[in-house]
Amino acid sequence: MNFKNWTYLQRRIINWMAKIVLFLFTFLALLPLIMILFYVLRQGGNVLSWSFLTTLPGPTGSTGGMANSIVGSLVMVALASIVGIPLGIVSGVYLSEYGVGKTANILRFSLDLLTCVPSIIVGIFVYGIVVIRYGFSAYAGAFSLALIMLPIVARSSEEIFKLMPGHIREAGLALGLSRWRVILQILLPGCRKAVLTAIMLAVARIFGETAPLLFTALGNQFYARSLSQPTASMSVQIFNWARSGFADLEQQAWAGSFVLVTLILFMNLATRFLGRVRS
Amino acid sequence: MFLRYKRTCLAKIKALDLNPKLRNQRDQTQSLSPKKPKPPKKSEIHFADRAFYYGLKITSWGIIFLLLSMVVLIFKMSWPALHHFGFRFFFNTEWNSVTQEFGALALIHGTLFTSLGALILAVPVGVGVALFLNEIAPRRLAHALSFLIETLAAIPSVVYGFWGLFVLVPWLRQSLQPWLVDHFSWMPLFKGYPLGVGIMAASIVLAIMIVPTIASTCREVFRAIPQSHREAALALGATRWEMICLAVLKAGMSGVIGGIILGLGRALGETMAVTMVIGNRIELNWSLLAPAQTMASVLANQYAEADSDLHLSALTGVGLTLFAVSILVNGGARFVVWRIERKFRGAK
């Protein structure tokens, strides 16, 4: 760019205009956030009550709630975490501690691939591998959530373990600990807080996932009697209410969004707080 | 007495040097320590250590195998439709479950059109946010604002779609779109009726969702540019904006491009928000006001209630296309970002 033909005043004016434009862009980016939070708080806050959290969803005209979908979401996220978190941490340990060679490179590549796969594709895979044989179930939903969670936990825990300085590992080895005990008794406890933060972020992410649950857990108007039955989840319930076309069900969707957004934002804030304690 | 002791010591040392037996003994004790320890044989490594290592390795191969089976399974499930329609599948706009005629062109068009619209809206904003937070805003403000931007990324997409459907779409229908139709209906982009739902609403919602992605990638790349480049520009008398143009944007261009492609990847695969605001009509249409359908949204709408095997297979074929496109796009983005980071490594 050629600035030399301009006077100093012109350049300063342009500088100020650019600053203002950049500020406006930032404001523009934050405007939707403010509006979404405002609408969710106002519309959802009006409808939200204790009975909304403790009753089953009803047809239009009746006061329904989302008790079954809260339970369903919690169950599926818990199941997904039981599978996804240990697997993710194990592959994180492998990548950071033994992370050279063919296996590690292929694993890293496949985890990257899994990160960038749209979540609905994960849903198709689980449909093909589980749902076709055993039908819609909480297991299928949890499996798809675990697949989404796995690469996030793995790559972030790899980064965390790599930050642990090498001399701490060497100190453990010098004291005569074998390698697996260095990993289990020095590395993992030392990184506990950071790993916990990464896990919380991943859990917050899968709480809001809708697309893969549409055709793995399907949804349910009642409590699922067992884990092999179609199960309701908060996000799918909101989706169904929003598309119902009835005004009172739409109000319930606002309340559902209120619960979901509050939960996710709370988890994000908590990770923020944990991170601050660490540093 | 001391002298006598010294004499005996010297005599002993002399004896050590002279006596071949004693000398050998001394040499052996000395040469023991600098000798390198042999690397332990496999059988000498602790058993638990080996078990741990192989346990990790087997788990890793399990994960790799899972991903491979994902690719293979999706390909296998979509094979009947791909075989039945051949290449026509990608060039046919007809999607009709009654006549069993399935072609993905309208869906591919819808995906690309909405994503492109979202990019046009989101790129200036995203780059602007990154520049403002990194180069202009005071540190405290930047910290708070970046937290808010990250929050924007954390909100689930179903809430975006819901908000779009009940706040954005009525606004588009009542104010923006009638005005556009009145003044710009001579352009093919703005032909049609102000329905609210459609490509324009989908693009706007997508743009909101990809701004955080673009902003955070750009910020990382801008941070990799050495501070000395900025100081050099300022020292030569550049204003802050000129410094941004000369030192930051020029050097970080490939990073900006990487961020844009990453944002594109996210926009292509986004499902719920788009499904709720795009109007769900499978038609190839060049107007921003028209309802349409994307690859991801057709999956969300029809997958659970596909009525024939061919229908299901065709839907999976759409999924396979989406899979391939998003892997290509993300791979390209990673390559670009990796290259810029390598370029600036070392210079700080």
XYZ file of C-alpha atoms in Angstrom:
627
model
C 0.000 0.000 0.000
C 1.252 3.493 -0.777
C 0.951 5.953 2.063
C 3.530 8.525 1.111
C 1.354 10.943 -0.876
C -0.997 11.550 2.029
C -0.671 14.215 4.658
C -0.263 13.235 8.264
C -3.780 14.422 9.086
C -5.310 12.279 6.353
C -3.409 9.277 7.594
C -4.558 9.843 11.144
C -8.158 10.203 10.032
C -7.925 6.939 8.109
C -6.352 5.329 11.142
C -9.222 6.399 13.346
C -11.826 5.323 10.828
C -10.217 1.900 10.568
C -10.177 1.553 14.325
C -13.855 2.442 14.517
C -14.744 0.002 11.727
C -12.863 -2.825 13.457
C -14.646 -2.011 16.707
C -17.979 -2.070 14.892
C -17.153 -5.478 13.438
C -16.454 -6.788 16.919
C -19.716 -5.317 18.134
C -21.515 -6.875 15.175
C -20.073 -10.279 16.036
C -21.216 -9.980 19.631
C -24.676 -8.632 18.790
C -26.161 -12.091 18.025
C -24.773 -13.441 21.299
C -26.411 -10.639 23.238
C -29.675 -11.081 21.348
C -29.731 -14.864 21.767
C -29.017 -14.643 25.481
C -31.606 -11.886 25.869
C -34.358 -13.811 24.074
C -33.547 -17.110 25.764
C -33.516 -15.461 29.186
C -36.690 -13.451 28.652
C -38.843 -15.975 26.796
C -37.510 -19.029 28.587
C -37.497 -17.398 32.000
C -41.209 -16.666 31.684
C -42.102 -20.299 31.096
C -39.525 -22.005 33.242
C -40.856 -23.396 36.476
C -40.167 -26.290 38.784
C -42.911 -28.356 37.175
C -41.309 -27.820 33.754
C -38.250 -29.674 35.019
C -40.210 -32.497 36.605
C -43.042 -33.394 34.210
C -43.214 -35.254 30.937
C -43.847 -33.390 27.677
C -47.531 -33.190 26.809
C -49.574 -32.403 23.712
C -50.374 -28.813 22.818
C -52.728 -27.144 25.277
C -51.368 -28.932 28.313
C -48.496 -27.897 30.511
C -45.636 -30.213 29.710
C -42.049 -30.400 30.764
C -38.772 -31.939 29.818
C -38.024 -34.270 32.721
C -37.517 -37.285 30.469
C -35.213 -35.469 28.103
C -33.080 -34.119 30.958
C -32.725 -37.649 32.300
C -32.101 -39.014 28.808
C -29.409 -36.427 28.056
C -27.685 -37.049 31.367
C -27.739 -40.826 30.859
C -26.409 -40.662 27.322
C -23.724 -38.104 28.146
C -22.659 -40.215 31.140
C -22.474 -43.363 29.007
C -20.553 -41.517 26.310
C -18.146 -40.141 28.918
C -17.505 -43.599 30.373
C -16.331 -44.758 26.960
C -14.978 -41.574 25.434
C -12.932 -40.041 28.259
C -10.711 -43.060 29.108
C -10.167 -43.858 25.436
C -9.335 -40.231 24.732
C -6.879 -39.963 27.624
C -5.260 -43.296 26.711
C -4.657 -42.164 23.153
C -3.476 -38.779 24.468
C -0.919 -40.557 26.676
C 0.175 -42.732 23.780
C 0.608 -39.746 21.472
C 2.567 -37.638 23.945
C 4.692 -40.334 25.653
C 5.323 -42.755 22.793
C 4.338 -40.358 20.026
C 6.893 -41.217 17.367
C 6.604 -43.836 14.702
C 4.022 -45.101 12.301
C 1.227 -46.004 14.714
C 1.303 -42.597 16.373
C 1.239 -40.729 13.089
C -1.657 -42.755 11.738
C -3.527 -42.290 15.017
C -2.929 -38.539 14.981
C -4.136 -38.358 11.403
C -7.286 -40.357 12.108
C -8.129 -38.272 15.168
C -7.771 -35.110 13.066
C -10.020 -36.669 10.475
C -12.586 -37.557 13.115
C -12.528 -33.964 14.413
C -13.439 -32.488 11.066
C -16.144 -34.997 10.184
C -19.569 -33.319 10.464
C -21.430 -34.785 13.432
C -24.303 -35.951 11.273
C -21.915 -38.294 9.424
C -21.054 -39.873 12.786
C -24.797 -40.383 13.163
C -24.967 -42.207 9.830
C -22.097 -44.484 10.854
C -23.754 -45.396 14.146
C -27.030 -45.926 12.322
C -25.331 -48.391 10.000
C -23.438 -50.238 12.699
C -25.909 -50.279 15.635
C -29.370 -49.024 14.753
C -29.951 -51.272 11.718
C -29.426 -54.339 13.912
C -30.682 -53.328 17.360
C -33.007 -50.390 16.719
C -32.967 -46.870 18.123
C -31.508 -46.848 21.622
C -29.668 -44.861 24.253
C -26.619 -47.032 23.559
C -26.549 -45.893 19.939
C -26.916 -42.249 20.959
C -24.175 -42.573 23.545
C -21.906 -44.298 21.014
C -22.230 -41.424 18.568
C -21.607 -38.874 21.333
C -18.521 -40.822 22.441
C -17.185 -40.751 18.886
C -17.594 -36.974 18.796
C -15.972 -36.585 22.204
C -13.010 -38.904 21.618
C -10.864 -36.784 19.269
C -11.454 -33.616 21.325
C -10.299 -35.264 24.564
C -7.414 -37.073 22.847
C -5.872 -34.095 21.101
C -6.289 -31.685 24.007
C -4.885 -34.162 26.556
C -1.936 -34.813 24.227
C -1.194 -31.088 24.219
C -1.489 -30.972 28.006
C 0.839 -33.934 28.594
C 3.404 -32.444 26.247
C 3.492 -29.294 28.387
C 4.715 -31.317 31.390
C 8.489 -30.669 31.497
C 10.713 -33.654 30.707
C 12.869 -33.371 33.836
C 9.906 -34.271 36.015
C 9.548 -37.555 34.153
C 13.306 -38.081 34.406
C 13.189 -37.472 38.145
C 10.654 -40.258 38.465
C 12.711 -42.595 36.282
C 15.872 -41.747 38.267
C 14.133 -42.773 41.460
C 13.681 -46.186 39.923
C 10.024 -45.973 38.895
C 9.203 -47.843 35.762
C 7.703 -45.975 32.861
C 4.088 -46.924 33.381
C 4.237 -45.792 37.002
C 5.792 -42.497 35.958
C 2.818 -42.014 33.639
C 0.149 -43.130 36.098
C 1.582 -41.630 39.294
C 3.424 -38.508 38.143
C 2.126 -37.435 34.754
C -1.614 -37.949 35.216
C -1.918 -36.510 38.749
C 0.256 -33.574 37.758
C -1.979 -32.686 34.831
C -5.217 -33.452 36.667
C -6.681 -29.976 36.565
C -5.866 -29.254 32.944
C -7.235 -32.608 31.824
C -10.375 -31.980 33.842
C -10.814 -28.666 32.021
C -10.463 -30.363 28.644
C -12.969 -33.045 29.660
C -15.490 -30.468 30.816
C -15.229 -28.614 27.511
C -15.810 -31.851 25.616
C -18.807 -32.741 27.807
C -20.278 -29.274 27.298
C -19.852 -29.761 23.573
C -21.708 -33.082 23.430
C -24.520 -31.844 25.660
C -25.594 -29.565 22.830
C -25.169 -32.078 20.014
C -28.397 -32.729 18.143
C -27.644 -33.978 14.662
C -26.260 -37.445 15.475
C -29.005 -38.115 18.035
C -31.806 -37.578 15.516
C -31.432 -41.055 14.094
C -29.579 -42.902 16.814
C -31.508 -42.145 20.011
C -34.497 -40.794 18.041
C -36.441 -39.226 20.932
C -39.237 -40.321 23.188
C -42.295 -38.724 24.744
C -41.900 -40.794 27.915
C -39.131 -42.091 30.120
C -37.148 -44.800 28.349
C -37.713 -48.067 30.201
C -34.246 -49.366 29.432
C -31.069 -48.290 27.705
C -31.994 -50.222 24.571
C -35.095 -48.099 23.954
C -35.460 -44.810 22.051
C -34.417 -42.067 24.449
C -35.302 -38.394 24.612
C -32.588 -35.759 24.814
C -32.800 -32.050 25.537
C -31.553 -30.856 22.167
C -33.794 -33.156 20.109
C -36.763 -32.210 22.301
C -36.112 -28.514 21.655
C -35.860 -29.257 17.930
C -39.185 -31.119 17.915
C -40.958 -28.437 19.941
C -39.601 -25.680 17.718
C -40.939 -27.383 14.589
C -44.311 -28.301 16.080
C -46.041 -25.116 14.896
C -47.985 -24.609 18.143
C -47.335 -21.410 20.076
C -47.379 -22.999 23.534
C -44.952 -25.748 22.502
C -42.683 -23.048 21.083
C -42.737 -21.377 24.479
C -41.628 -24.666 25.991
C -38.804 -24.806 23.445
C -37.617 -21.412 24.754
C -37.646 -22.791 28.271
C -35.756 -25.876 27.102
C -33.161 -23.675 25.414
C -32.864 -21.731 28.655
C -32.002 -24.914 30.559
C -29.570 -26.153 27.906
C -27.788 -22.826 27.422
C -27.517 -22.263 31.168
C -26.005 -25.702 31.651
C -23.466 -25.300 28.851
C -22.482 -21.749 29.769
C -22.095 -22.797 33.390
C -19.716 -25.586 32.381
C -17.734 -23.199 30.198
C -17.499 -20.665 33.016
C -16.370 -23.412 35.380
C -13.545 -24.413 33.039
C -12.574 -20.763 32.819
C -12.422 -20.593 36.602
C -10.412 -23.815 36.846
C -7.967 -22.485 34.265
C -7.463 -19.299 36.255
C -6.724 -21.259 39.425
C -4.108 -23.208 37.537
C -2.231 -20.201 36.200
C 56.112 -39.652 61.016
C 54.342 -37.872 58.203
C 57.335 -38.291 55.979
C 57.452 -41.970 56.649
C 53.801 -42.290 55.689
C 54.443 -40.374 52.477
C 57.334 -42.641 51.630
C 55.288 -45.804 52.058
C 52.533 -44.367 49.934
C 54.924 -43.506 47.150
C 56.410 -46.952 47.400
C 52.969 -48.463 47.103
C 52.193 -46.392 44.018
C 55.517 -47.390 42.514
C 54.756 -50.979 43.275
C 51.377 -50.597 41.599
C 53.061 -49.326 38.471
C 55.755 -51.978 38.477
C 53.893 -55.072 39.500
C 52.025 -56.314 36.418
C 49.458 -58.189 38.512
C 48.536 -55.171 40.606
C 48.575 -52.882 37.555
C 46.086 -55.051 35.765
C 43.810 -54.956 38.773
C 43.913 -51.162 38.859
C 43.191 -50.783 35.169
C 40.190 -52.986 35.439
C 38.647 -51.008 38.263
C 39.174 -47.773 36.367
C 37.858 -48.954 33.038
C 34.633 -50.228 34.548
C 32.951 -46.851 34.970
C 33.397 -45.226 31.514
C 32.251 -48.428 29.824
C 28.830 -47.947 28.246
C 26.021 -50.037 29.733
C 24.544 -52.383 27.168
C 21.016 -51.537 26.036
C 18.681 -53.848 27.936
C 17.404 -56.822 26.045
C 13.684 -57.084 25.433
C 13.336 -59.719 28.112
C 15.054 -57.425 30.624
C 12.466 -54.586 30.335
C 9.966 -54.680 33.118
C 7.019 -56.882 32.189
C 4.432 -54.328 33.345
C 6.073 -51.668 31.218
C 5.770 -53.791 28.123
C 2.184 -54.722 28.908
C 1.316 -51.046 29.392
C 2.930 -50.054 26.118
C 1.211 -52.765 24.116
C -2.095 -51.969 25.814
C -1.798 -48.367 24.617
C -0.796 -49.488 21.170
C -3.703 -51.906 20.812
C -6.159 -49.188 21.915
C -4.699 -46.832 19.322
C -5.113 -49.404 16.579
C -8.665 -49.956 17.789
C -9.434 -46.275 17.258
C -7.778 -46.280 13.843
C -9.758 -49.369 12.906
C -12.983 -47.667 14.067
C -12.363 -44.746 11.744
C -11.497 -47.028 8.830
C -14.661 -49.024 9.388
C -16.579 -45.739 9.394
C -15.323 -44.860 5.920
C -15.861 -48.385 4.626
C -19.333 -48.739 6.118
C -20.605 -45.428 4.763
C -19.239 -46.315 1.349
C -20.822 -49.758 1.503
C -24.195 -48.360 2.565
C -24.244 -45.828 -0.239
C -23.030 -48.267 -2.896
C -26.502 -49.438 -4.070
C -27.542 -45.872 -4.916
C -24.193 -44.931 -6.459
C -24.288 -48.113 -8.519
C -27.929 -47.587 -9.528
C -27.596 -43.967 -10.606
C -23.911 -43.862 -11.545
C -22.370 -40.431 -12.044
C -25.827 -39.110 -12.819
C -26.330 -39.052 -9.037
C -24.165 -35.941 -8.782
C -25.693 -34.103 -11.771
C -29.394 -34.727 -11.271
C -31.519 -32.124 -9.508
C -34.510 -34.410 -9.080
C -35.083 -35.835 -5.577
C -38.340 -37.698 -5.407
C -39.083 -40.599 -3.114
C -42.319 -41.442 -4.972
C -40.677 -42.051 -8.351
C -37.498 -43.302 -6.635
C -35.437 -40.748 -8.541
C -32.571 -39.371 -6.501
C -29.938 -36.846 -7.539
C -27.764 -34.727 -5.285
C -27.035 -31.672 -7.425
C -29.661 -29.425 -5.823
C -28.365 -30.399 -2.370
C -24.734 -29.790 -3.302
C -25.738 -26.451 -4.769
C -27.661 -25.548 -1.612
C -24.709 -26.423 0.614
C -22.190 -24.473 -1.445
C -24.503 -21.488 -1.915
C -25.341 -21.067 1.769
C -21.706 -21.617 2.813
C -20.468 -19.072 0.299
C -23.013 -16.526 1.501
C -21.962 -17.187 5.080
C -18.295 -16.698 4.185
C -18.954 -13.374 2.459
C -20.671 -12.125 5.600
C -18.367 -13.695 8.168
C -14.874 -13.156 6.759
C -14.637 -9.366 7.153
C -16.242 -9.575 10.584
C -14.067 -12.469 11.739
C -10.813 -10.910 10.555
C -11.934 -7.567 11.981
C -12.571 -9.151 15.371
C -9.144 -10.813 15.325
C -7.412 -7.545 14.422
C -9.340 -5.553 17.005
C -8.639 -8.008 19.809
C -4.969 -8.559 18.946
C -3.793 -5.151 17.786
C -6.075 -2.402 19.029
C -8.020 -3.282 22.150
C -6.335 -2.821 25.540
C -5.410 -6.146 27.126
C -8.195 -6.243 29.728
C -10.904 -5.479 27.179
C -9.461 -7.988 24.715
C -9.500 -10.657 27.410
C -13.165 -10.054 28.253
C -14.259 -9.801 24.613
C -12.411 -12.942 23.588
C -14.222 -14.803 26.339
C -17.522 -13.588 24.878
C -16.481 -14.663 21.375
C -15.607 -18.108 22.725
C -19.021 -18.241 24.360
C -20.510 -17.642 20.925
C -18.817 -20.854 19.802
C -20.159 -22.795 22.778
C -23.867 -22.155 22.189
C -25.412 -25.320 20.699
C -26.475 -25.133 17.086
C -30.066 -26.116 17.820
C -30.432 -22.923 19.868
C -29.015 -20.882 16.991
C -31.527 -22.461 14.663
C -34.387 -21.889 17.057
C -33.418 -18.258 17.595
C -33.034 -17.831 13.846
C -36.457 -19.295 13.197
C -38.318 -17.125 15.710
C -36.338 -13.877 15.744
C -34.288 -13.566 12.580
C -36.760 -15.042 10.093
C -39.741 -12.808 11.073
C -37.465 -9.768 10.891
C -36.246 -10.782 7.426
C -39.804 -11.434 6.281
C -41.220 -8.180 7.532
C -38.501 -5.623 6.971
C -35.367 -6.565 5.089
C -36.694 -8.840 2.360
C -39.684 -6.713 1.189
C -37.295 -3.789 0.854
C -34.858 -5.905 -1.153
C -37.654 -7.154 -3.386
C -38.901 -3.600 -3.972
C -35.540 -2.195 -4.959
C -33.423 -5.041 -6.277
C -35.826 -7.545 -7.823
C -34.207 -6.896 -11.213
C -31.244 -8.903 -9.912
C -31.687 -12.693 -10.099
C -30.254 -12.900 -6.565
C -33.262 -11.100 -5.082
C -36.101 -12.515 -7.140
C -39.058 -14.087 -5.408
C -41.273 -13.540 -2.432
C -40.214 -12.443 1.054
C -40.746 -15.778 2.799
C -38.261 -15.255 5.585
C -36.984 -18.818 5.601
C -34.530 -19.658 2.867
C -30.941 -19.346 1.748
C -30.510 -15.829 3.119
C -31.604 -16.791 6.638
C -29.386 -19.901 6.545
C -26.387 -17.871 5.388
C -26.824 -15.310 8.150
C -27.133 -17.951 10.880
C -24.126 -19.826 9.483
C -22.140 -16.595 9.366
C -22.852 -15.972 13.047
C -21.687 -19.487 13.845
C -18.402 -19.399 11.918
C -17.211 -15.959 13.047
C -15.603 -17.428 16.222
C -13.789 -20.097 14.160
C -12.345 -17.563 11.729
C -11.494 -15.114 14.504
C -9.659 -17.629 16.687
C -7.627 -19.097 13.800
C -6.655 -15.619 12.604
C -5.689 -14.570 16.124
C -3.392 -17.552 16.499
C -1.649 -16.813 13.228
C -1.347 -13.082 13.962
C 0.187 -13.971 17.301
C 2.831 -16.043 15.502
C 4.045 -12.952 13.632
C 7.117 -11.631 15.490
C 6.542 -8.500 17.545
C 9.673 -6.962 15.995
C 7.921 -6.694 12.607
C 5.230 -4.537 14.177
C 7.775 -2.425 16.040
C 9.719 -1.905 12.818
C 6.613 -0.590 11.055
C 5.739 1.717 13.961
C 9.323 2.959 14.207
C 9.249 3.943 10.539
C 6.328 6.232 11.371
C 3.369 4.093 10.369
C 0.065 4.699 12.109
C -1.507 1.725 13.796
C -3.734 0.916 10.810
C -0.792 1.193 8.420
C 1.166 -1.098 10.740
C -1.708 -3.602 10.551
C -1.706 -3.471 6.756
C 2.070 -3.677 6.383
C 3.164 -6.029 9.131
C 0.162 -8.071 10.196
C -2.202 -8.614 7.278
C 0.480 -9.078 4.638
C 2.420 -11.615 6.659
C -0.654 -13.346 8.050
C -2.483 -13.646 4.737
C -2.118 -17.395 4.421
C -3.292 -17.713 8.026
C -6.377 -15.707 7.173
C -6.973 -18.025 4.231
C -6.551 -21.053 6.505
C -9.088 -19.608 8.939
C -11.505 -18.951 6.113
C -11.235 -22.540 4.893
C -11.700 -23.881 8.435
C -14.814 -21.725 8.753
C -15.998 -23.060 5.416
C -15.531 -26.593 6.723
C -17.691 -25.829 9.715
C -20.346 -24.181 7.552
C -20.518 -27.142 5.166
C -21.181 -29.656 7.917
C -23.503 -27.568 10.054
C -26.839 -29.326 10.311
C -29.388 -28.262 12.886
C -29.366 -24.499 12.534
C -29.572 -24.742 8.756
C -32.331 -27.350 8.844
C -34.491 -25.052 10.925
C -34.229 -21.902 8.834
C -33.663 -22.996 5.244
C -37.256 -23.899 4.400
C -36.588 -27.496 3.291
C -37.505 -27.571 -0.373
C -35.249 -29.512 -2.718
C -34.892 -27.169 -5.652
C -31.983 -25.657 -7.490
C -32.537 -21.938 -7.137
C -30.245 -18.956 -7.605
C -32.321 -16.539 -5.536
C -31.301 -15.718 -1.981
C -34.960 -15.510 -0.996
C -35.867 -19.024 -2.091
C -36.160 -21.959 0.290
C -33.672 -24.744 -0.392
C -32.048 -27.768 1.180
C -28.437 -28.617 1.997
C -26.699 -31.975 2.145
C -26.655 -31.980 5.940
C -30.236 -30.767 6.355
C -31.704 -33.384 4.033
C -30.042 -36.031 6.180
C -31.533 -34.544 9.327
C -34.968 -34.344 7.753
C -35.304 -37.664 5.996
C -32.857 -40.172 7.413
C -34.979 -41.511 10.266
C -38.025 -41.928 8.029
C -36.536 -43.113 4.743
C -39.156 -45.371 3.179
C -37.120 -47.544 0.839
C -33.664 -49.074 0.749
C -32.754 -47.014 -2.296
C -33.837 -43.830 -0.526
C -31.695 -44.684 2.505
C -28.791 -45.565 0.285
C -29.114 -42.334 -1.693
C -29.171 -40.359 1.568
C -26.017 -42.150 2.695
C -24.504 -41.276 -0.681
C -25.204 -37.614 0.097
C -23.504 -38.189 3.457
C -20.485 -39.711 1.714
C -20.214 -36.665 -0.551
C -20.391 -34.356 2.459
C -17.751 -36.473 4.222
C -15.366 -36.255 1.278
C -15.885 -32.515 0.810
C -15.335 -31.683 4.481
C -12.176 -33.806 4.688
C -10.758 -32.082 1.615
C -11.599 -28.616 2.908
C -10.226 -29.241 6.391
C -7.094 -30.885 5.035
C -6.432 -27.841 2.874
C -6.926 -25.487 5.816
C -4.600 -27.465 8.069
C -1.926 -27.516 5.399
C -2.082 -23.734 4.974
C -1.999 -23.025 8.725
C 0.827 -25.526 9.247
C 2.880 -23.837 6.550
C 2.559 -20.360 8.020
C 3.429 -21.583 11.492
C 6.547 -23.281 10.152
C 7.542 -20.104 8.338
C 7.652 -18.014 11.496
C 9.128 -20.620 13.819
C 12.460 -19.437 15.170
C 11.979 -15.726 14.460
C 10.525 -14.176 17.576
